[in-house]
Coordinates of C-alpha atoms in Angstrom, one line a residue:
Chain T
X1 CA 0.0 -0.1 0.1
X2 CA 1.2 3.6 -0.7
X3 CA 3.2 4.9 2.4
X4 CA 1.0 7.5 3.7
X5 CA 1.2 8.1 7.2
X6 CA -2.2 9.3 8.6
X7 CA -2.6 12.8 9.6
X8 CA 0.8 14.0 8.4
X9 CA 0.4 16.0 5.1
X10 CA 3.6 15.0 3.2
X11 CA 2.3 17.0 0.0
X12 CA 2.2 20.6 0.8
X13 CA 0.4 23.3 -1.1
X14 CA 2.9 26.3 -1.5
X15 CA 0.3 28.6 -3.0
X16 CA -0.2 29.4 -6.6
X17 CA 0.8 26.5 -8.6
X18 CA 3.9 25.5 -6.8
X19 CA 3.8 22.3 -4.7
X20 CA 6.2 20.5 -2.5
X21 CA 7.0 16.9 -2.6
X22 CA 9.6 15.2 0.1
X23 CA 12.0 12.7 -1.4
X24 CA 13.0 9.9 0.6
X25 CA 15.9 11.7 1.8
X26 CA 13.6 14.2 3.5
X27 CA 14.5 16.9 1.4
X28 CA 11.3 19.1 0.0
X29 CA 11.4 19.7 -3.5
X30 CA 9.3 22.4 -5.2
X31 CA 7.5 21.4 -8.3
X32 CA 5.3 23.5 -10.5
X33 CA 1.9 22.0 -11.5
X34 CA 1.4 22.0 -15.3
X35 CA -1.2 24.5 -16.7
X36 CA -4.0 23.0 -18.0
X37 CA -3.4 24.5 -21.4
X38 CA 0.1 22.9 -21.6
X39 CA -1.7 19.7 -20.7
X40 CA -4.0 20.1 -23.5
X41 CA -1.5 21.0 -25.9
X42 CA 0.7 17.8 -25.0
X43 CA -2.3 15.7 -25.2
X44 CA -3.2 17.3 -28.7
X45 CA 0.5 16.2 -29.8
X46 CA -0.2 12.8 -28.6
X47 CA -3.5 12.5 -30.3
X48 CA -2.0 13.4 -33.6
X49 CA 0.8 10.8 -33.1
X50 CA -1.4 7.8 -32.1
X51 CA -4.0 8.5 -34.7
X52 CA -1.4 8.8 -37.6
X53 CA -0.5 5.2 -36.6
X54 CA -4.0 4.0 -36.4
X55 CA -4.6 5.5 -40.0
X56 CA -1.3 3.9 -41.3
X57 CA -2.8 0.5 -40.1
X58 CA -6.3 0.8 -40.8
X59 CA -6.3 2.6 -44.1
X60 CA -4.2 -0.2 -46.2
X61 CA -6.6 -2.7 -44.6
X62 CA -9.9 -1.1 -45.7
X63 CA -8.6 -1.1 -49.3
X64 CA -7.3 -4.6 -49.2
X65 CA -10.8 -6.2 -49.8
X66 CA -9.9 -9.4 -48.1
X67 CA -13.5 -9.4 -47.0
X68 CA -16.6 -7.3 -48.2
X69 CA -15.7 -4.2 -46.3
X70 CA -18.7 -2.4 -45.1
X71 CA -18.4 0.9 -43.1
X72 CA -19.6 -0.9 -40.1
X73 CA -16.5 -2.9 -40.4
X74 CA -14.0 -0.1 -40.8
X75 CA -15.5 1.8 -37.9
X76 CA -15.2 -1.5 -35.9
X77 CA -11.6 -2.0 -36.7
X78 CA -10.9 1.8 -36.2
X79 CA -12.2 1.4 -32.6
X80 CA -10.3 -1.8 -32.0
X81 CA -7.1 -0.6 -33.5
X82 CA -7.0 2.7 -31.9
X83 CA -7.9 1.2 -28.6
X84 CA -4.9 -1.0 -28.7
X85 CA -2.5 1.4 -30.0
X86 CA -3.4 4.5 -27.8
X87 CA -3.0 2.3 -24.7
X88 CA 0.3 0.8 -25.7
X89 CA 1.5 4.3 -26.8
X90 CA 0.5 6.0 -23.4
X91 CA 1.8 3.1 -21.3
X92 CA 4.9 2.4 -23.1
X93 CA 6.2 6.0 -23.0
X94 CA 5.0 7.0 -19.6
X95 CA 7.0 4.0 -18.4
X96 CA 10.2 3.8 -20.6
X97 CA 10.5 7.7 -20.3
X98 CA 9.5 8.0 -16.7
X99 CA 6.3 9.6 -16.9
X100 CA 6.5 11.5 -20.1
X101 CA 4.9 10.8 -23.6
X102 CA 6.4 12.4 -26.7
X103 CA 3.7 15.1 -26.4
X104 CA 4.4 15.9 -22.5
X105 CA 8.3 15.7 -23.7
X106 CA 7.9 18.4 -26.3
X107 CA 5.7 20.7 -24.0
X108 CA 8.0 19.8 -21.0
X109 CA 5.7 18.1 -18.6
X110 CA 6.3 14.9 -16.5
X111 CA 3.9 12.7 -14.5
X112 CA 5.0 12.3 -10.8
X113 CA 3.8 10.7 -7.8
X114 CA 2.0 13.2 -5.6
X115 CA 3.6 11.9 -2.4
X116 CA 7.3 11.9 -3.7
X117 CA 7.4 8.3 -3.9
X118 CA 8.6 6.4 -7.2
X119 CA 6.1 6.2 -9.9
X120 CA 5.0 2.9 -10.1
X121 CA 3.9 0.8 -13.0
X122 CA 0.7 0.3 -11.2
X123 CA -0.1 3.9 -11.2
X124 CA 0.9 4.5 -14.6
X125 CA -1.5 1.7 -15.8
X126 CA -4.1 3.2 -13.7
X127 CA -4.1 6.7 -14.9
X128 CA -4.0 5.9 -18.5
X129 CA -6.6 3.1 -18.8
X130 CA -8.7 5.1 -16.8
X131 CA -8.8 7.5 -19.6
X132 CA -10.6 5.0 -21.6
X133 CA -13.6 5.2 -19.1
X134 CA -13.1 8.9 -18.6
X135 CA -13.3 10.0 -22.2
X136 CA -13.1 7.5 -25.0
X137 CA -15.8 5.1 -24.5
X138 CA -18.3 7.9 -23.5
X139 CA -17.3 9.6 -26.8
X140 CA -17.8 6.5 -28.8
X141 CA -21.2 6.1 -27.4
X142 CA -22.0 9.7 -27.9
X143 CA -20.8 9.7 -31.5
X144 CA -22.3 6.5 -32.7
X145 CA -24.6 7.4 -35.5
X146 CA -27.0 4.2 -35.4
X147 CA -29.3 3.4 -32.7
X148 CA -27.4 2.1 -29.7
X149 CA -28.3 -0.9 -28.3
X150 CA -28.7 0.7 -25.0
X151 CA -31.0 3.4 -26.1
X152 CA -31.2 7.1 -26.6
X153 CA -30.5 7.6 -22.7
X154 CA -27.0 6.2 -23.2
X155 CA -26.1 9.2 -25.4
X156 CA -27.5 11.6 -22.9
X157 CA -25.6 10.0 -20.0
X158 CA -22.3 9.8 -21.9
X159 CA -22.7 13.7 -22.4
X160 CA -23.3 14.5 -18.9
X161 CA -20.4 11.9 -17.9
X162 CA -18.2 13.9 -20.1
X163 CA -19.1 17.1 -18.5
X164 CA -18.5 16.0 -15.0
X165 CA -15.2 14.4 -15.9
X166 CA -14.0 17.4 -17.8
X167 CA -15.1 19.6 -14.8
X168 CA -12.8 17.5 -12.1
X169 CA -9.5 19.3 -13.2
X170 CA -11.0 22.5 -12.8
X171 CA -12.4 21.7 -9.4
X172 CA -9.5 20.5 -7.4
X173 CA -6.4 22.5 -6.4
X174 CA -3.9 20.1 -8.0
X175 CA -5.4 20.1 -11.4
X176 CA -5.7 16.1 -11.2
X177 CA -8.2 14.5 -13.7
X178 CA -10.1 11.3 -12.8
X179 CA -7.2 9.0 -13.5
X180 CA -4.6 11.3 -11.5
X181 CA -7.2 11.1 -8.5
X182 CA -7.3 7.1 -8.7
X183 CA -3.4 6.8 -9.5
X184 CA -2.3 9.3 -7.0
X185 CA -0.2 11.4 -9.5
X186 CA 0.1 15.0 -10.5
X187 CA 1.3 16.5 -13.8
X188 CA 4.1 19.0 -13.4
X189 CA 5.9 21.4 -15.7
X190 CA 9.7 20.4 -15.8
X191 CA 11.6 23.0 -18.1
X192 CA 15.3 22.6 -18.1
X193 CA 17.2 25.4 -16.6
X194 CA 20.8 26.0 -17.3
X195 CA 23.7 27.3 -14.7
X196 CA 24.5 30.9 -15.9
X197 CA 27.6 32.7 -14.8
X198 CA 27.6 33.9 -11.2
X199 CA 27.0 37.8 -11.5
X200 CA 29.0 38.4 -8.3
X201 CA 32.9 39.1 -9.1
X202 CA 36.2 39.4 -7.0
X203 CA 37.6 42.6 -7.9
X204 CA 36.1 46.0 -6.8
X205 CA 36.1 49.5 -7.7
X206 CA 33.2 50.9 -5.7
X207 CA 32.7 50.0 -2.0
X208 CA 29.5 50.6 0.1
X209 CA 28.7 51.1 3.6
X210 CA 26.2 48.8 5.4
X211 CA 23.8 51.8 5.7
X212 CA 23.6 52.1 2.2
X213 CA 23.2 48.4 1.6
X214 CA 20.1 48.4 4.2
X215 CA 18.3 50.4 1.4
X216 CA 17.4 47.0 -0.6
X217 CA 16.2 43.6 0.2
X218 CA 16.1 40.0 -1.5
X219 CA 13.7 41.0 -4.2
X220 CA 15.5 44.0 -5.6
X221 CA 18.7 42.1 -5.5
X222 CA 17.1 39.5 -7.9
X223 CA 15.7 42.1 -9.9
X224 CA 19.4 43.6 -10.2
X225 CA 20.6 40.0 -11.1
X226 CA 18.3 40.1 -14.1
X227 CA 19.4 43.6 -15.3
X228 CA 23.1 42.5 -15.0
X229 CA 22.3 39.3 -16.9
X230 CA 20.5 41.2 -19.5
X231 CA 23.7 43.8 -19.7
X232 CA 25.8 40.5 -20.3
X233 CA 23.9 39.6 -23.5
X234 CA 23.8 43.3 -24.6
X235 CA 19.9 43.2 -24.0
X236 CA 20.4 46.6 -22.1
X237 CA 22.1 49.6 -23.3
X238 CA 24.5 51.7 -21.3
X239 CA 21.7 54.4 -21.2
X240 CA 19.3 52.0 -19.8
X241 CA 21.9 50.8 -17.2
X242 CA 22.6 54.5 -16.5
X243 CA 18.9 54.9 -15.3
X244 CA 19.1 52.0 -13.0
X245 CA 22.4 53.4 -11.6
X246 CA 21.0 56.9 -11.1
X247 CA 17.9 55.4 -9.2
X248 CA 20.2 53.4 -7.0
X249 CA 22.5 56.0 -6.2
X250 CA 19.7 58.5 -5.5
X251 CA 18.2 55.9 -3.0
X252 CA 21.5 55.1 -0.9
X253 CA 22.6 58.7 -1.0
X254 CA 25.8 58.0 -3.1
X255 CA 27.7 61.6 -4.0
X256 CA 30.6 60.4 -6.0
X257 CA 30.4 60.7 -9.9
X258 CA 30.3 57.4 -12.0
X259 CA 31.4 57.9 -15.8
X260 CA 29.0 56.4 -18.2
X261 CA 31.6 53.6 -19.3
X262 CA 31.8 52.4 -15.8
X263 CA 28.0 52.2 -15.2
X264 CA 28.0 48.4 -15.4
X265 CA 31.0 48.1 -13.3
X266 CA 29.2 49.9 -10.5
X267 CA 26.0 48.0 -10.8
X268 CA 28.0 44.9 -10.7
X269 CA 30.0 46.2 -7.5
X270 CA 26.7 47.2 -5.9
X271 CA 25.2 43.8 -6.6
X272 CA 28.0 42.0 -5.2
X273 CA 28.4 44.1 -2.2
X274 CA 24.4 43.9 -1.6
X275 CA 24.4 40.3 -2.2
X276 CA 27.4 39.6 0.5
X277 CA 25.5 41.9 3.0
X278 CA 22.2 40.3 2.5
X279 CA 23.5 36.8 2.7
X280 CA 25.3 37.6 6.0
X281 CA 22.2 39.0 7.4
X282 CA 20.4 36.0 6.6
X283 CA 22.8 34.0 8.1
X284 CA 22.2 35.9 11.4
X285 CA 18.4 35.2 10.8
X286 CA 17.7 38.8 9.6
X287 CA 16.1 38.1 6.2
X288 CA 15.1 41.2 4.2
X289 CA 12.5 40.0 1.6
X290 CA 12.3 43.4 0.0
X291 CA 13.2 47.1 0.6
X292 CA 9.9 47.8 2.6
X293 CA 11.0 45.3 5.1
X294 CA 11.1 47.0 8.6
X295 CA 14.5 47.0 10.5
X296 CA 16.4 50.0 10.7
X297 CA 20.1 50.5 11.3
X298 CA 21.7 48.5 14.2
Chain N
X1 CA 40.3 51.5 -4.4
X2 CA 40.4 48.0 -5.2
X3 CA 39.3 45.3 -2.5
X4 CA 39.7 41.7 -2.6
X5 CA 37.1 39.1 -1.7
X6 CA 38.0 37.3 1.2
X7 CA 36.6 34.5 3.3
X8 CA 37.0 35.9 6.6
X9 CA 34.1 38.2 8.3
X10 CA 35.4 41.6 9.3
X11 CA 34.0 43.8 12.1
X12 CA 33.3 47.4 11.0
X13 CA 30.8 50.2 11.6
X14 CA 27.8 50.8 9.7
X15 CA 29.0 54.1 8.1
X16 CA 32.5 52.9 7.0
X17 CA 32.8 51.1 3.6
X18 CA 33.6 47.5 3.8
X19 CA 37.2 47.1 2.8
X20 CA 36.7 43.4 1.9
X21 CA 33.4 41.2 0.9
X22 CA 32.6 37.9 2.2
X23 CA 30.6 36.2 -0.4
X24 CA 29.9 32.5 1.0
X25 CA 27.6 31.7 -2.0
X26 CA 30.0 32.1 -4.6
X27 CA 32.6 30.2 -2.5
X28 CA 30.3 27.4 -2.1
X29 CA 29.5 27.3 -5.9
X30 CA 33.4 27.2 -6.6
X31 CA 33.7 24.1 -4.6
X32 CA 30.6 22.2 -5.6
X33 CA 29.9 23.2 -9.4
X34 CA 32.1 20.3 -10.8
X35 CA 29.6 17.8 -9.2
X36 CA 26.6 19.5 -10.4
X37 CA 27.8 19.6 -13.9
X38 CA 28.7 16.0 -13.8
X39 CA 25.4 15.0 -12.6
X40 CA 23.5 17.5 -15.1
X41 CA 25.5 15.6 -17.9
X42 CA 24.4 12.3 -16.5
X43 CA 20.7 13.3 -16.1
X44 CA 20.9 14.6 -19.5
X45 CA 21.9 11.3 -20.9
X46 CA 19.5 9.3 -19.1
X47 CA 16.5 11.6 -20.0
X48 CA 17.6 11.3 -23.7
X49 CA 18.4 7.8 -24.1
X50 CA 17.3 6.0 -20.9
X51 CA 18.9 4.9 -17.7
X52 CA 20.3 1.9 -19.8
X53 CA 22.6 4.0 -21.6
X54 CA 24.5 4.8 -18.4
X55 CA 27.7 2.7 -17.8
X56 CA 28.1 0.6 -14.6
X57 CA 30.5 3.4 -13.6
X58 CA 28.2 6.1 -14.2
X59 CA 25.3 4.4 -12.6
X60 CA 27.4 3.8 -9.5
X61 CA 28.2 7.6 -9.3
X62 CA 24.5 8.6 -10.3
X63 CA 23.1 8.1 -6.4
X64 CA 26.2 9.7 -5.0
X65 CA 26.1 12.7 -7.3
X66 CA 22.3 12.9 -6.6
X67 CA 22.7 13.0 -3.0
X68 CA 25.3 15.5 -3.1
X69 CA 23.2 18.0 -5.1
X70 CA 20.3 17.6 -3.0
X71 CA 22.5 18.5 0.0
X72 CA 23.9 21.5 -2.0
X73 CA 20.3 22.7 -2.6
X74 CA 19.5 22.3 1.2
X75 CA 22.4 24.5 1.9
X76 CA 21.9 26.8 -0.9
X77 CA 18.5 27.4 0.3
X78 CA 19.8 28.9 3.6
X79 CA 23.2 30.8 2.5
X80 CA 22.8 31.6 -1.1
X81 CA 20.7 34.6 -2.7
X82 CA 21.8 33.9 -6.2
X83 CA 18.5 33.6 -7.9
X84 CA 19.7 31.6 -11.0
X85 CA 21.7 29.1 -8.9
X86 CA 18.9 28.5 -6.7
X87 CA 16.5 27.8 -9.6
X88 CA 19.2 25.6 -11.3
X89 CA 19.8 23.4 -8.2
X90 CA 15.9 23.2 -7.6
X91 CA 15.4 21.9 -11.3
X92 CA 18.5 19.6 -11.2
X93 CA 17.5 18.0 -7.9
X94 CA 14.1 17.3 -9.3
X95 CA 15.3 16.1 -12.9
X96 CA 17.7 13.7 -10.9
X97 CA 15.0 12.7 -8.2
X98 CA 12.8 11.5 -11.2
X99 CA 15.6 9.6 -12.7
X100 CA 16.8 7.9 -9.7
X101 CA 13.2 7.1 -8.2
X102 CA 11.7 6.6 -11.7
X103 CA 9.8 3.4 -12.9
X104 CA 12.4 0.8 -14.0
X105 CA 10.1 -1.3 -15.5
X106 CA 9.1 -1.7 -19.4
X107 CA 5.7 -2.0 -20.6
X108 CA 6.0 -5.7 -21.0
X109 CA 7.0 -6.2 -17.3
X110 CA 4.6 -3.7 -16.1
X111 CA 1.7 -5.6 -17.7
X112 CA 2.8 -9.1 -16.7
X113 CA 3.1 -8.0 -13.2
X114 CA -0.4 -6.6 -13.4
X115 CA -1.9 -9.7 -14.6
X116 CA 0.4 -12.2 -12.7
X117 CA 0.1 -10.4 -9.4
X118 CA -1.7 -6.9 -9.0
X119 CA -5.1 -7.8 -10.7
X120 CA -6.0 -11.2 -9.1
X121 CA -4.9 -9.9 -5.7
X122 CA -7.1 -6.7 -6.1
X123 CA -10.0 -8.9 -7.1
X124 CA -9.2 -11.4 -3.9
X125 CA -9.1 -8.3 -1.8
X126 CA -12.5 -7.0 -2.8
X127 CA -14.5 -10.2 -2.2
X128 CA -17.1 -8.8 0.1
X129 CA -17.9 -6.2 -2.8
X130 CA -17.9 -8.8 -5.2
X131 CA -20.3 -10.6 -3.2
X132 CA -22.7 -7.8 -2.7
X133 CA -22.7 -7.3 -6.4
X134 CA -23.3 -10.9 -7.3
X135 CA -26.2 -11.1 -4.7
X136 CA -27.8 -8.1 -6.1
X137 CA -27.4 -9.5 -9.6
X138 CA -29.0 -12.9 -8.5
X139 CA -31.9 -11.1 -6.9
X140 CA -32.5 -9.2 -9.8
X141 CA -32.5 -12.3 -11.9
X142 CA -34.7 -14.1 -9.8
X143 CA -37.2 -11.4 -9.7
X144 CA -37.2 -11.0 -13.5
X145 CA -37.5 -14.6 -13.9
X146 CA -40.6 -14.9 -11.5
X147 CA -42.4 -11.8 -13.0
X148 CA -41.9 -13.1 -16.7
X149 CA -42.9 -16.5 -16.2
X150 CA -46.1 -15.2 -14.6
X151 CA -46.9 -12.7 -16.9
X152 CA -45.0 -12.2 -20.2
X153 CA -46.0 -8.6 -20.6
X154 CA -43.3 -8.1 -17.8
X155 CA -40.7 -8.8 -20.6
X156 CA -41.3 -6.0 -22.6
X157 CA -41.4 -3.6 -19.6
X158 CA -38.0 -4.8 -18.2
X159 CA -35.9 -5.3 -21.2
X160 CA -35.2 -2.2 -23.2
X161 CA -36.3 -2.4 -26.8
X162 CA -32.6 -2.2 -28.3
X163 CA -31.9 -5.2 -26.2
X164 CA -35.0 -7.2 -27.0
X165 CA -34.8 -7.0 -30.7
X166 CA -37.8 -8.8 -32.3
X167 CA -38.1 -11.0 -29.1
X168 CA -41.0 -10.6 -26.8
X169 CA -44.4 -12.1 -25.6
X170 CA -45.4 -12.9 -29.3
X171 CA -42.1 -14.9 -30.1
X172 CA -42.8 -18.7 -30.6
X173 CA -40.5 -21.2 -30.0
X174 CA -39.3 -22.0 -33.5
X175 CA -38.7 -18.2 -33.8
X176 CA -36.4 -18.3 -31.0
X177 CA -34.7 -21.4 -31.8
X178 CA -34.1 -20.7 -35.5
X179 CA -33.3 -17.0 -35.4
X180 CA -31.7 -16.8 -31.9
X181 CA -30.2 -19.8 -30.4
X182 CA -29.1 -21.5 -33.4
X183 CA -29.2 -18.6 -35.7
X184 CA -27.0 -18.8 -38.7
X185 CA -23.5 -17.4 -38.6
X186 CA -23.6 -14.4 -40.6
X187 CA -20.1 -14.2 -41.7
X188 CA -16.9 -12.6 -40.4
X189 CA -18.0 -9.1 -41.2
X190 CA -21.2 -9.4 -39.1
X191 CA -19.3 -11.0 -36.3
X192 CA -16.7 -8.4 -36.1
X193 CA -19.4 -5.6 -36.3
X194 CA -20.9 -7.3 -33.3
X195 CA -17.9 -7.5 -31.5
X196 CA -17.1 -4.0 -31.7
X197 CA -20.6 -3.0 -31.0
X198 CA -20.8 -5.2 -27.8
X199 CA -17.5 -4.4 -26.5
X200 CA -17.4 -0.6 -27.1
X201 CA -20.9 0.1 -26.5
X202 CA -23.2 -2.0 -24.0
X203 CA -20.7 -3.6 -22.1
X204 CA -18.5 -0.5 -21.5
X205 CA -21.3 1.6 -20.7
X206 CA -22.6 -0.9 -17.9
X207 CA -19.1 -1.2 -16.8
X208 CA -18.6 2.5 -16.7
X209 CA -21.8 3.3 -14.8
X210 CA -21.5 0.5 -12.2
X211 CA -17.8 1.6 -11.5
X212 CA -18.4 5.3 -11.5
X213 CA -21.9 5.2 -9.5
X214 CA -19.8 3.9 -6.8
X215 CA -18.8 7.7 -6.2
X216 CA -22.5 8.3 -5.3
X217 CA -22.2 6.1 -2.1
X218 CA -22.6 2.7 -4.3
X219 CA -26.3 2.5 -4.0
X220 CA -26.8 3.2 -7.8
X221 CA -24.3 0.5 -8.3
X222 CA -26.3 -2.0 -6.3
X223 CA -29.5 -0.9 -8.3
X224 CA -27.8 -1.1 -11.7
X225 CA -26.8 -4.8 -10.7
X226 CA -30.4 -5.6 -9.8
X227 CA -31.5 -4.0 -13.1
X228 CA -29.1 -6.0 -15.1
X229 CA -30.5 -9.2 -13.2
X230 CA -34.0 -8.1 -14.0
X231 CA -33.0 -8.3 -17.7
X232 CA -31.3 -11.7 -17.7
X233 CA -34.2 -13.2 -15.5
X234 CA -36.7 -11.8 -18.0
X235 CA -35.0 -13.3 -20.9
X236 CA -34.6 -16.8 -19.1
X237 CA -38.3 -16.5 -18.1
X238 CA -39.3 -15.9 -21.8
X239 CA -37.3 -19.2 -22.8
X240 CA -38.5 -21.0 -19.8
X241 CA -42.0 -20.8 -20.9
X242 CA -41.3 -22.3 -24.3
X243 CA -39.3 -25.1 -23.0
X244 CA -35.8 -23.7 -24.0
X245 CA -34.1 -23.1 -20.8
X246 CA -31.4 -25.4 -21.2
X247 CA -30.7 -24.2 -24.9
X248 CA -31.1 -20.5 -23.9
X249 CA -28.4 -20.7 -21.2
X250 CA -26.0 -22.7 -23.2
X251 CA -26.4 -20.0 -25.7
X252 CA -25.8 -17.2 -23.0
X253 CA -23.1 -19.2 -21.2
X254 CA -20.3 -19.1 -23.9
X255 CA -19.9 -15.3 -23.5
X256 CA -21.9 -14.6 -20.5
X257 CA -20.0 -16.3 -18.0
X258 CA -17.0 -14.1 -18.7
X259 CA -19.2 -11.0 -19.4
X260 CA -21.0 -11.2 -16.0
X261 CA -17.9 -11.6 -14.3
X262 CA -16.6 -8.7 -15.7
X263 CA -19.7 -6.7 -14.9
X264 CA -19.4 -7.9 -11.4
X265 CA -15.7 -6.7 -11.4
X266 CA -16.7 -3.1 -12.5
X267 CA -19.4 -3.1 -9.8
X268 CA -17.2 -4.6 -6.9
X269 CA -14.6 -1.6 -8.0
X270 CA -17.4 0.7 -7.6
X271 CA -18.6 -0.6 -4.2
X272 CA -15.0 -0.6 -3.0
X273 CA -14.5 3.2 -3.8
X274 CA -17.9 3.7 -2.1
X275 CA -16.9 1.6 0.8
X276 CA -13.6 3.7 1.3
X277 CA -15.3 7.0 0.8
X278 CA -18.1 6.5 3.4
X279 CA -15.6 4.6 5.8
X280 CA -12.3 6.3 5.3
X281 CA -10.8 4.7 8.5
X282 CA -7.8 6.8 9.9
X283 CA -7.2 8.6 6.4
X284 CA -8.9 11.8 5.0
X285 CA -11.6 10.9 2.3
X286 CA -9.3 12.0 -0.4
X287 CA -6.2 10.1 0.7
X288 CA -8.5 7.0 1.2
X289 CA -9.8 7.5 -2.5
X290 CA -6.1 7.9 -3.6
X291 CA -5.0 4.6 -1.9
X292 CA -7.9 2.3 -2.5
X293 CA -8.8 3.9 -5.9
X294 CA -5.7 2.3 -7.2
X295 CA -6.9 -1.2 -6.3
X296 CA -10.5 -0.3 -7.5
X297 CA -9.0 0.9 -10.8
X298 CA -7.1 -2.1 -11.1
X299 CA -10.2 -4.2 -10.9
X300 CA -11.9 -2.1 -13.3
X301 CA -8.9 -2.3 -15.6
X302 CA -8.8 -6.2 -15.5
X303 CA -12.4 -6.1 -16.2
X304 CA -11.8 -4.3 -19.5
X305 CA -9.8 -7.1 -20.7
X306 CA -12.5 -9.7 -19.6
X307 CA -15.0 -7.6 -21.5
X308 CA -12.6 -8.0 -24.7
X309 CA -12.5 -11.7 -24.3
X310 CA -16.3 -12.0 -23.9
X311 CA -16.8 -9.8 -27.1
X312 CA -14.8 -11.9 -29.1
X313 CA -16.5 -15.1 -27.8
X314 CA -20.0 -13.5 -28.3
X315 CA -18.8 -12.2 -32.0
X316 CA -16.8 -14.9 -33.0
X317 CA -17.8 -18.2 -31.4
X318 CA -21.3 -18.1 -30.3
X319 CA -23.0 -18.9 -33.6
X320 CA -20.0 -21.0 -35.1
X321 CA -20.7 -23.2 -32.1
X322 CA -23.9 -24.8 -32.7
X323 CA -23.8 -27.6 -30.2
X324 CA -25.4 -26.6 -26.9
X325 CA -23.4 -29.0 -24.8
X326 CA -20.2 -27.8 -26.3
X327 CA -21.5 -24.1 -25.6
X328 CA -21.8 -25.1 -22.0
X329 CA -18.3 -26.8 -22.1
X330 CA -16.7 -23.7 -23.6
X331 CA -18.5 -21.1 -21.7
X332 CA -17.9 -22.6 -18.1
X333 CA -14.8 -24.3 -19.1
X334 CA -13.5 -20.6 -19.2
X335 CA -15.3 -19.6 -16.2
X336 CA -13.5 -22.5 -14.2
X337 CA -10.2 -21.0 -15.5
X338 CA -11.1 -17.7 -14.6
X339 CA -11.8 -19.0 -11.0
X340 CA -8.6 -20.7 -11.0
X341 CA -6.7 -17.6 -12.0
X342 CA -8.2 -15.5 -9.5
X343 CA -8.1 -17.8 -6.6
X344 CA -4.3 -19.0 -7.5
X345 CA -2.5 -16.2 -9.3
X346 CA 0.1 -14.2 -7.6
X347 CA -0.1 -15.6 -4.2
X348 CA 3.6 -16.4 -3.8
X349 CA 4.7 -12.8 -4.6
X350 CA 2.9 -10.9 -2.1
X351 CA 4.2 -7.3 -1.5

C-alpha cells in the first residue's frame, strides 16, 4: 500500500501552482503544477501521433478487400485498433520515459507521484486506462450514429458523464483529472534550467557602507541580477543601465561621480556588495525580503 | 580603491565602507560546481536515451552525485541569494530525483506484473464487494424470472427495446430457436461488427456506470446490478415458458460467464470506492480514495480485458458453435479457468 502516514501532510500546498514533494532523503523539492493549457497541448500532440499510427494500419486494410468491407467494419476496426494503439502508446512511453509521452516531452511535462514516492507501474497503468473510462468510451457512445443497443438515454448519459469528468481538473487545486485521482499522481512542468555565470565578482572599484546596503532587500537584489544578465547579453544599453544606476545612487545617497563607461561596473560592484550583505544578514536570521521590510540600522 | 574578496568576516561600523566582501555563496558554488555539472550530464543522458544507456561506473556515481546535489540545494536555500543558482539547483535536483526514483520497468514487465499479481490480488481483496454485487445481480435475476414466467407482458417493460430486438411475448418457440439460439453464422464481417458493438457500447456503458456510480455511495451500483439481473431473468423466463431454458442458458453461457464476471468486477470496484469514501478509516476521504482507488482501478481495468474476451466469444464463437453441450463446455470451462486464475495467481509474490 502507498506509504501515507495518517494525519501527516507530506504533500504541501505552497500557494499558486507551486507544490512541495518530499524525497525519501527528506528534502522538500518544489514542483510547478502544469497549466491545463499545456496539458491540453501535450494531449493534442499525442493525439496526432497515435492517430497517425492508427491511420497507417487501418487505411491499407480497408483497401485490401479480403472480406467485403462495409463501413460498419471499418468503424469497428478503427475502434479496436485505436484502442490497442493508444493504450500501448501511453503505457509504453510513460513507463520507458519515466512519466513523459512524446507530447509531454515536447511541452516539458512530467507525471510524478504526488507523495514524492517512485512512480509505480501500477499508477501509470491506472492513470492511463482510466482515460478509457473517462473519455474515449463515452465519446464512442456519444458519436455512434446508429441506434445504440442501450438506447437514446446512453447518449445523454455519456454527455453528462463527459461534462462531469471534464470539470474535475478545474475543481481540485492540484489540477488532477479522474485518472490522477485514482492513481495518486500529478502532472508537473519541468523545463530545463541552465546554470549561468555568477554575477558576483572578485574585484571591486566601488565599495559601500552597511547603511547604504540596508536600502534594499532580496527582491531588488534579484531584479538587479536579471538586469546584469541582460547587460551581459547586450539586451540593455548603457543608457538603460545608467537609469538603473541613477535610481540606486539616489536611494542610497551616493555622492560620487560614475562615468557612463563604468556604469555596468558600478552596478556589478553594488550587486556583489549587496548580496554579500544580505547573505550575511540571512545567516544571522535577519531576512530582508524587500526594501519595504522594517528593521532599521543596528 | 580595489578590494579583494576574502573568506573572513570583518568587524566594521555601519557608516564605514567595507574594505573586503565575504561572499559565501560564490565560494560554495566554486567548490561544488563540478559535481553539479557532472550530474547534469548524467541526467541529460538518462533523460535522452534511458537509464540503460549509462555505463556501470556512471550508474554507480549517479546516486552519490544525486545526494550531493540535493544536499547542495539544502545548503544553498539557507545561504545563497543567487536566484539563477537556486533555480538551477531546484531544477537539477528534481530532474535527478525523477531519474533516480523513476519506474524501472518496461511496458511488458509492467503488464505481466499486473496480470500475474496485481489484478488477481485486487480481486481477491474485494471479495465482500464482489459478493454484494453478485447477490444483487442474482436477486434481480430471480425477480425478473418470476415476473416474466407469471406474466409475459413484464418482458417488454423490463427489457429495453434495443436489447430485446424482435423477441417478446409474441415470439414462438421456433422463431427463438432458429433466429436466435441456432441462428446462422452471418460471416466474419457481421461477427466483427457485433464484436465492436458489444465491446465498445453496451458492455462498457454498463461497466462505466457500475464503477463510477460507486462515487455516489454505491447504492446506484447495487440498483444497476439488480436492473441487469432483471433483464437477464426476464430473458430466461421468456425461454422457460417455451421449454428452451437449457438451450438458452447454453447460448448465453458461452460469452455470458465472462461478461457477467466483468460486470461484477466493475460493480465491485465501484462498491470498493463507495466503501472507502464512506468509511475512510484513519485517512482523510481524499487520501483514502487515492490509496484504494488504485486497487479499485486495477479491478476495473482487468474487467476491460474480460470484456474484450467476452466480446470475442460473443462475436466470433457463439454462432459458430451450434452444439448446446459444447457451448456449456466452452463457457463454463473458461469460467473455471477464471476462477482458478483469481484464486491462485500471484499468491507467492505478495508485497
